Amino acid sequence: TQLLEQSPQFLSIQEGENLTVYCNSSSVFSSLQWYRQEPGEGPVLLVTVVTGGEVKKLKRLTFQFGDARKDSSLHITAAQPGDTGLYLCAGEREDSSYKLIFGSGTRLLVRP
Amino acid sequence: SQTIHQWPATLVQPVGSPLSLECTVEGTSNPNLYWYRQAAGRGLQLLFYSVGIGQISSEVPQNLSASRPQDRQFILSSKKLLLSDSGFYLCAWSLKGADEQYFGPGTRLTVT
């Protein structure tokens, strides 16, 4: 059972377009993180959100944590080829400390 | 600053051979340590985690085992590899619970 569902699984867009990636669950998370991974490398932490309704911005990336802390979204404005990669959401469940549950990932390709 | 090392970077092993992957962390004390496996372009599957020396929690029954002989050393082992053990193995560390994990560069294992 996949506790964190990411959509879409794959996204191919033109440079300059906007996009949103979704991460959904029926479970409540005490925190949720987004990572970006390039081929052959380990994931790199982008952001952590901990409060329901929280919005964080990282340059052209906007992250939002759902009010009920069950879902999150990542919005990229004016995508660039350097944004290409695998985006992973991961949540720490309230009833399961020390462990992160990872989503299946969204592979983003930004074409120049 | 903290750094995490994994070796080897790539490994090709025949079915039935033993395995030993090593992960070490520098610049921090008493980290939580994790081993993940990732299928191509997909999310991460937690294999083992450790909150202290000699303390190992297994998440998925399988052909693998883990050990933590020192505070900042985490080892993934197998006595006899299976074809299904092929994958990208990632080690990670965190300081508080599962929050904000930092990943190593990974080991690409191919079992032939």
PDB file of C-alpha atoms in Angstrom:
ATOM      1  CA  THR A   1       0.000   0.000   0.000  1.00  0.00           C
ATOM      2  CA  GLN A   2       1.426   3.334  -1.106  1.00  0.00           C
ATOM      3  CA  LEU A   3       0.789   5.768   1.736  1.00  0.00           C
ATOM      4  CA  LEU A   4       1.916   8.814  -0.228  1.00  0.00           C
ATOM      5  CA  GLU A   5       0.608   9.178  -3.766  1.00  0.00           C
ATOM      6  CA  GLN A   6       2.387  11.594  -6.064  1.00  0.00           C
ATOM      7  CA  SER A   7       0.943  12.943  -9.280  1.00  0.00           C
ATOM      8  CA  PRO A   8       1.709  13.206 -12.042  1.00  0.00           C
ATOM      9  CA  GLN A   9       4.289  10.441 -12.303  1.00  0.00           C
ATOM     10  CA  PHE A  10       5.922  12.106 -15.286  1.00  0.00           C
ATOM     11  CA  LEU A  11       5.785  15.631 -16.615  1.00  0.00           C
ATOM     12  CA  SER A  12       7.405  17.028 -19.755  1.00  0.00           C
ATOM     13  CA  ILE A  13       7.069  20.769 -20.255  1.00  0.00           C
ATOM     14  CA  GLN A  14       8.621  23.616 -22.196  1.00  0.00           C
ATOM     15  CA  GLU A  15      10.984  26.072 -20.543  1.00  0.00           C
ATOM     16  CA  GLY A  16       9.047  28.985 -19.063  1.00  0.00           C
ATOM     17  CA  GLU A  17       5.887  27.037 -18.247  1.00  0.00           C
ATOM     18  CA  ASN A  18       4.461  26.630 -14.763  1.00  0.00           C
ATOM     19  CA  LEU A  19       3.705  23.299 -13.123  1.00  0.00           C
ATOM     20  CA  THR A  20       2.325  21.778  -9.954  1.00  0.00           C
ATOM     21  CA  VAL A  21       3.167  18.419  -8.395  1.00  0.00           C
ATOM     22  CA  TYR A  22       0.847  16.885  -5.830  1.00  0.00           C
ATOM     23  CA  CYS A  23       1.475  14.606  -2.879  1.00  0.00           C
ATOM     24  CA  ASN A  24      -1.596  13.080  -1.235  1.00  0.00           C
ATOM     25  CA  SER A  25      -2.332  10.698   1.607  1.00  0.00           C
ATOM     26  CA  SER A  26      -5.111   9.571   3.917  1.00  0.00           C
ATOM     27  CA  SER A  27      -2.635   9.694   6.811  1.00  0.00           C
ATOM     28  CA  VAL A  28      -1.720  12.698   8.915  1.00  0.00           C
ATOM     29  CA  PHE A  29       1.926  13.722   8.936  1.00  0.00           C
ATOM     30  CA  SER A  30       3.784  15.642  11.607  1.00  0.00           C
ATOM     31  CA  SER A  31       6.063  16.978   8.888  1.00  0.00           C
ATOM     32  CA  LEU A  32       6.467  16.683   5.155  1.00  0.00           C
ATOM     33  CA  GLN A  33       9.553  17.170   3.071  1.00  0.00           C
ATOM     34  CA  TRP A  34      10.334  17.609  -0.597  1.00  0.00           C
ATOM     35  CA  TYR A  35      13.501  16.297  -2.175  1.00  0.00           C
ATOM     36  CA  ARG A  36      14.987  16.602  -5.631  1.00  0.00           C
ATOM     37  CA  GLN A  37      17.158  13.878  -7.096  1.00  0.00           C
ATOM     38  CA  GLU A  38      19.317  13.809 -10.186  1.00  0.00           C
ATOM     39  CA  PRO A  39      20.237  10.547 -11.947  1.00  0.00           C
ATOM     40  CA  GLY A  40      22.899   8.562 -10.112  1.00  0.00           C
ATOM     41  CA  GLU A  41      22.877  10.812  -7.059  1.00  0.00           C
ATOM     42  CA  GLY A  42      21.223  10.874  -3.665  1.00  0.00           C
ATOM     43  CA  PRO A  43      18.120  13.023  -3.043  1.00  0.00           C
ATOM     44  CA  VAL A  44      18.717  16.566  -1.835  1.00  0.00           C
ATOM     45  CA  LEU A  45      16.372  18.143   0.680  1.00  0.00           C
ATOM     46  CA  LEU A  46      14.530  21.189  -0.670  1.00  0.00           C
ATOM     47  CA  VAL A  47      12.148  22.097   2.133  1.00  0.00           C
ATOM     48  CA  THR A  48      10.375  20.870   5.260  1.00  0.00           C
ATOM     49  CA  VAL A  49       6.849  21.956   6.182  1.00  0.00           C
ATOM     50  CA  VAL A  50       5.411  21.247   9.610  1.00  0.00           C
ATOM     51  CA  THR A  51       2.325  23.423  10.137  1.00  0.00           C
ATOM     52  CA  GLY A  52      -1.047  22.824   8.460  1.00  0.00           C
ATOM     53  CA  GLY A  53      -1.597  25.470   5.781  1.00  0.00           C
ATOM     54  CA  GLU A  54       2.064  26.462   5.766  1.00  0.00           C
ATOM     55  CA  VAL A  55       3.482  27.938   2.567  1.00  0.00           C
ATOM     56  CA  LYS A  56       7.211  28.166   1.892  1.00  0.00           C
ATOM     57  CA  LYS A  57       8.955  29.727  -1.064  1.00  0.00           C
ATOM     58  CA  LEU A  58      12.363  28.851  -2.430  1.00  0.00           C
ATOM     59  CA  LYS A  59      13.071  31.170  -5.370  1.00  0.00           C
ATOM     60  CA  ARG A  60      10.685  29.938  -8.115  1.00  0.00           C
ATOM     61  CA  LEU A  61       9.451  26.986  -6.040  1.00  0.00           C
ATOM     62  CA  THR A  62       6.416  27.265  -3.759  1.00  0.00           C
ATOM     63  CA  PHE A  63       5.576  24.507  -1.298  1.00  0.00           C
ATOM     64  CA  GLN A  64       2.288  24.170   0.529  1.00  0.00           C
ATOM     65  CA  PHE A  65       1.223  21.854   3.340  1.00  0.00           C
ATOM     66  CA  GLY A  66      -2.481  21.030   3.483  1.00  0.00           C
ATOM     67  CA  ASP A  67      -4.566  22.339   6.357  1.00  0.00           C
ATOM     68  CA  ALA A  68      -5.177  18.802   7.620  1.00  0.00           C
ATOM     69  CA  ARG A  69      -1.498  17.866   7.135  1.00  0.00           C
ATOM     70  CA  LYS A  70      -2.432  15.026   4.783  1.00  0.00           C
ATOM     71  CA  ASP A  71      -1.272  16.513   1.500  1.00  0.00           C
ATOM     72  CA  SER A  72       1.217  18.886  -0.060  1.00  0.00           C
ATOM     73  CA  SER A  73       1.965  20.554  -3.349  1.00  0.00           C
ATOM     74  CA  LEU A  74       5.009  21.889  -5.125  1.00  0.00           C
ATOM     75  CA  HIS A  75       4.534  24.661  -7.658  1.00  0.00           C
ATOM     76  CA  ILE A  76       7.322  25.754  -9.993  1.00  0.00           C
ATOM     77  CA  THR A  77       7.031  29.068 -11.797  1.00  0.00           C
ATOM     78  CA  ALA A  78       8.763  29.619 -15.128  1.00  0.00           C
ATOM     79  CA  ALA A  79      10.462  26.232 -15.169  1.00  0.00           C
ATOM     80  CA  GLN A  80      14.030  26.020 -16.401  1.00  0.00           C
ATOM     81  CA  PRO A  81      16.014  23.050 -17.779  1.00  0.00           C
ATOM     82  CA  GLY A  82      17.961  23.021 -14.512  1.00  0.00           C
ATOM     83  CA  ASP A  83      14.741  22.055 -12.717  1.00  0.00           C
ATOM     84  CA  THR A  84      14.790  18.686 -14.485  1.00  0.00           C
ATOM     85  CA  GLY A  85      14.918  15.783 -12.058  1.00  0.00           C
ATOM     86  CA  LEU A  86      12.956  13.427  -9.844  1.00  0.00           C
ATOM     87  CA  TYR A  87      10.893  15.167  -7.164  1.00  0.00           C
ATOM     88  CA  LEU A  88      10.062  13.145  -4.079  1.00  0.00           C
ATOM     89  CA  CYS A  89       7.773  13.984  -1.212  1.00  0.00           C
ATOM     90  CA  ALA A  90       8.299  12.282   2.125  1.00  0.00           C
ATOM     91  CA  GLY A  91       6.309  12.432   5.322  1.00  0.00           C
ATOM     92  CA  GLU A  92       6.890  11.581   8.945  1.00  0.00           C
ATOM     93  CA  ARG A  93       3.729  10.020  10.308  1.00  0.00           C
ATOM     94  CA  GLU A  94       2.557  11.089  13.746  1.00  0.00           C
ATOM     95  CA  ASP A  95       2.355   7.466  14.873  1.00  0.00           C
ATOM     96  CA  SER A  96       5.697   6.404  13.464  1.00  0.00           C
ATOM     97  CA  SER A  97       8.738   8.387  14.536  1.00  0.00           C
ATOM     98  CA  TYR A  98      12.214   7.980  13.054  1.00  0.00           C
ATOM     99  CA  LYS A  99      10.821   6.845   9.702  1.00  0.00           C
ATOM    100  CA  LEU A 100       9.970   8.742   6.555  1.00  0.00           C
ATOM    101  CA  ILE A 101       7.379   7.478   4.088  1.00  0.00           C
ATOM    102  CA  PHE A 102       8.396   8.374   0.537  1.00  0.00           C
ATOM    103  CA  GLY A 103       6.108   9.009  -2.394  1.00  0.00           C
ATOM    104  CA  SER A 104       6.703   7.263  -5.705  1.00  0.00           C
ATOM    105  CA  GLY A 105       8.185  10.393  -7.257  1.00  0.00           C
ATOM    106  CA  THR A 106       7.460  12.772 -10.125  1.00  0.00           C
ATOM    107  CA  ARG A 107       9.930  12.832 -12.960  1.00  0.00           C
ATOM    108  CA  LEU A 108      10.132  16.320 -14.459  1.00  0.00           C
ATOM    109  CA  LEU A 109      11.682  17.113 -17.820  1.00  0.00           C
ATOM    110  CA  VAL A 110      11.984  20.753 -18.809  1.00  0.00           C
ATOM    111  CA  ARG A 111      12.770  21.122 -22.497  1.00  0.00           C
ATOM    112  CA  PRO A 112      14.785  24.186 -23.601  1.00  0.00           C
TER     113      PRO A 112
ATOM    114  CA  SER B   1      29.885  20.662   8.328  1.00  0.00           C
ATOM    115  CA  GLN B   2      28.489  17.178   8.028  1.00  0.00           C
ATOM    116  CA  THR B   3      29.319  14.802   5.195  1.00  0.00           C
ATOM    117  CA  ILE B   4      28.184  11.289   4.373  1.00  0.00           C
ATOM    118  CA  HIS B   5      30.179   8.771   2.394  1.00  0.00           C
ATOM    119  CA  GLN B   6      29.154   5.566   0.703  1.00  0.00           C
ATOM    120  CA  TRP B   7      31.266   2.983  -1.040  1.00  0.00           C
ATOM    121  CA  PRO B   8      31.612   1.486  -3.414  1.00  0.00           C
ATOM    122  CA  ALA B   9      29.874   3.728  -5.950  1.00  0.00           C
ATOM    123  CA  THR B  10      29.101   0.833  -8.268  1.00  0.00           C
ATOM    124  CA  LEU B  11      29.227  -2.909  -7.808  1.00  0.00           C
ATOM    125  CA  VAL B  12      28.577  -5.887 -10.055  1.00  0.00           C
ATOM    126  CA  GLN B  13      28.225  -9.171  -8.203  1.00  0.00           C
ATOM    127  CA  PRO B  14      27.157 -12.681  -9.229  1.00  0.00           C
ATOM    128  CA  VAL B  15      24.118 -14.356  -7.735  1.00  0.00           C
ATOM    129  CA  GLY B  16      24.986 -16.164  -4.520  1.00  0.00           C
ATOM    130  CA  SER B  17      27.956 -13.963  -3.640  1.00  0.00           C
ATOM    131  CA  PRO B  18      28.184 -11.947  -0.390  1.00  0.00           C
ATOM    132  CA  LEU B  19      27.660  -8.203  -0.122  1.00  0.00           C
ATOM    133  CA  SER B  20      28.990  -5.464   2.098  1.00  0.00           C
ATOM    134  CA  LEU B  21      28.119  -1.803   1.564  1.00  0.00           C
ATOM    135  CA  GLU B  22      29.494   0.789   3.922  1.00  0.00           C
ATOM    136  CA  CYS B  23      28.256   4.186   4.968  1.00  0.00           C
ATOM    137  CA  THR B  24      30.015   6.661   7.241  1.00  0.00           C
ATOM    138  CA  VAL B  25      28.996  10.074   8.499  1.00  0.00           C
ATOM    139  CA  GLU B  26      31.375  12.845   9.547  1.00  0.00           C
ATOM    140  CA  GLY B  27      30.797  16.005  11.533  1.00  0.00           C
ATOM    141  CA  THR B  28      27.955  14.880  13.795  1.00  0.00           C
ATOM    142  CA  SER B  29      27.388  12.607  16.765  1.00  0.00           C
ATOM    143  CA  ASN B  30      24.697  10.005  17.481  1.00  0.00           C
ATOM    144  CA  PRO B  31      22.884  10.383  14.168  1.00  0.00           C
ATOM    145  CA  ASN B  32      19.922   8.277  13.139  1.00  0.00           C
ATOM    146  CA  LEU B  33      21.054   6.190  10.167  1.00  0.00           C
ATOM    147  CA  TYR B  34      19.011   4.698   7.342  1.00  0.00           C
ATOM    148  CA  TRP B  35      19.418   2.312   4.412  1.00  0.00           C
ATOM    149  CA  TYR B  36      17.056   2.680   1.449  1.00  0.00           C
ATOM    150  CA  ARG B  37      16.726   0.896  -1.887  1.00  0.00           C
ATOM    151  CA  GLN B  38      15.419   2.671  -4.955  1.00  0.00           C
ATOM    152  CA  ALA B  39      14.103   1.106  -8.138  1.00  0.00           C
ATOM    153  CA  ALA B  40      14.898   3.015 -11.330  1.00  0.00           C
ATOM    154  CA  GLY B  41      13.207   6.434 -11.310  1.00  0.00           C
ATOM    155  CA  ARG B  42      10.971   5.561  -8.397  1.00  0.00           C
ATOM    156  CA  GLY B  43      10.554   6.318  -4.708  1.00  0.00           C
ATOM    157  CA  LEU B  44      12.641   5.020  -1.854  1.00  0.00           C
ATOM    158  CA  GLN B  45      11.968   1.846   0.102  1.00  0.00           C
ATOM    159  CA  LEU B  46      13.214   1.931   3.688  1.00  0.00           C
ATOM    160  CA  LEU B  47      15.208  -1.203   4.482  1.00  0.00           C
ATOM    161  CA  PHE B  48      16.774  -0.567   7.906  1.00  0.00           C
ATOM    162  CA  TYR B  49      17.197   2.239  10.367  1.00  0.00           C
ATOM    163  CA  SER B  50      19.277   2.667  13.492  1.00  0.00           C
ATOM    164  CA  VAL B  51      18.968   5.125  16.377  1.00  0.00           C
ATOM    165  CA  GLY B  52      22.166   4.024  18.105  1.00  0.00           C
ATOM    166  CA  ILE B  53      25.123   1.651  18.114  1.00  0.00           C
ATOM    167  CA  GLY B  54      23.947  -1.942  17.842  1.00  0.00           C
ATOM    168  CA  GLN B  55      20.298  -0.894  17.461  1.00  0.00           C
ATOM    169  CA  ILE B  56      18.843  -1.997  14.137  1.00  0.00           C
ATOM    170  CA  SER B  57      15.215  -1.947  13.008  1.00  0.00           C
ATOM    171  CA  SER B  58      14.251  -3.901   9.910  1.00  0.00           C
ATOM    172  CA  GLU B  59      11.412  -2.712   7.750  1.00  0.00           C
ATOM    173  CA  VAL B  60      11.209  -5.330   5.041  1.00  0.00           C
ATOM    174  CA  PRO B  61      11.890  -9.074   5.481  1.00  0.00           C
ATOM    175  CA  GLN B  62      14.499  -9.948   2.916  1.00  0.00           C
ATOM    176  CA  ASN B  63      17.865 -11.259   2.055  1.00  0.00           C
ATOM    177  CA  LEU B  64      19.711  -8.348   3.629  1.00  0.00           C
ATOM    178  CA  SER B  65      20.953  -7.400   7.081  1.00  0.00           C
ATOM    179  CA  ALA B  66      22.420  -4.264   8.630  1.00  0.00           C
ATOM    180  CA  SER B  67      24.860  -3.517  11.410  1.00  0.00           C
ATOM    181  CA  ARG B  68      26.090  -0.422  13.200  1.00  0.00           C
ATOM    182  CA  PRO B  69      29.453  -1.238  14.777  1.00  0.00           C
ATOM    183  CA  GLN B  70      30.326   2.397  15.480  1.00  0.00           C
ATOM    184  CA  ASP B  71      28.337   5.556  16.079  1.00  0.00           C
ATOM    185  CA  ARG B  72      28.789   6.909  12.572  1.00  0.00           C
ATOM    186  CA  GLN B  73      29.169   3.699  10.590  1.00  0.00           C
ATOM    187  CA  PHE B  74      26.326   1.736   9.032  1.00  0.00           C
ATOM    188  CA  ILE B  75      26.856  -1.446   7.036  1.00  0.00           C
ATOM    189  CA  LEU B  76      24.472  -3.292   4.726  1.00  0.00           C
ATOM    190  CA  SER B  77      25.228  -6.963   4.144  1.00  0.00           C
ATOM    191  CA  SER B  78      24.039 -10.107   2.501  1.00  0.00           C
ATOM    192  CA  LYS B  79      25.358 -13.653   2.698  1.00  0.00           C
ATOM    193  CA  LYS B  80      23.991 -14.646  -0.709  1.00  0.00           C
ATOM    194  CA  LEU B  81      22.791 -12.118  -3.243  1.00  0.00           C
ATOM    195  CA  LEU B  82      19.666 -12.625  -5.326  1.00  0.00           C
ATOM    196  CA  LEU B  83      18.893 -11.100  -8.721  1.00  0.00           C
ATOM    197  CA  SER B  84      16.127  -9.100  -7.026  1.00  0.00           C
ATOM    198  CA  ASP B  85      18.727  -7.384  -4.808  1.00  0.00           C
ATOM    199  CA  SER B  86      19.826  -5.255  -7.754  1.00  0.00           C
ATOM    200  CA  GLY B  87      19.112  -1.562  -7.294  1.00  0.00           C
ATOM    201  CA  PHE B  88      20.357   1.781  -6.095  1.00  0.00           C
ATOM    202  CA  TYR B  89      21.188   1.723  -2.387  1.00  0.00           C
ATOM    203  CA  LEU B  90      21.138   4.944  -0.436  1.00  0.00           C
ATOM    204  CA  CYS B  91      22.333   5.694   3.064  1.00  0.00           C
ATOM    205  CA  ALA B  92      20.986   8.686   4.957  1.00  0.00           C
ATOM    206  CA  TRP B  93      21.318  10.350   8.326  1.00  0.00           C
ATOM    207  CA  SER B  94      19.194  12.630  10.461  1.00  0.00           C
ATOM    208  CA  LEU B  95      19.467  14.170  13.902  1.00  0.00           C
ATOM    209  CA  LYS B  96      15.899  14.385  15.147  1.00  0.00           C
ATOM    210  CA  GLY B  97      13.423  11.656  14.421  1.00  0.00           C
ATOM    211  CA  ALA B  98      13.080  11.188  10.682  1.00  0.00           C
ATOM    212  CA  ASP B  99      13.102  14.916  10.031  1.00  0.00           C
ATOM    213  CA  GLU B 100      15.426  16.336   7.400  1.00  0.00           C
ATOM    214  CA  GLN B 101      17.361  13.371   6.158  1.00  0.00           C
ATOM    215  CA  TYR B 102      20.627  13.854   4.298  1.00  0.00           C
ATOM    216  CA  PHE B 103      21.606  11.291   1.727  1.00  0.00           C
ATOM    217  CA  GLY B 104      24.854   9.829   0.552  1.00  0.00           C
ATOM    218  CA  PRO B 105      25.782   9.510  -3.134  1.00  0.00           C
ATOM    219  CA  GLY B 106      24.435   5.957  -3.366  1.00  0.00           C
ATOM    220  CA  THR B 107      25.728   2.581  -4.547  1.00  0.00           C
ATOM    221  CA  ARG B 108      24.509   1.083  -7.807  1.00  0.00           C
ATOM    222  CA  LEU B 109      24.378  -2.706  -7.306  1.00  0.00           C
ATOM    223  CA  THR B 110      23.887  -5.051 -10.231  1.00  0.00           C
ATOM    224  CA  VAL B 111      23.480  -8.735  -9.487  1.00  0.00           C
ATOM    225  CA  THR B 112      24.193 -10.909 -12.510  1.00  0.00           C
TER     226      THR B 112
END
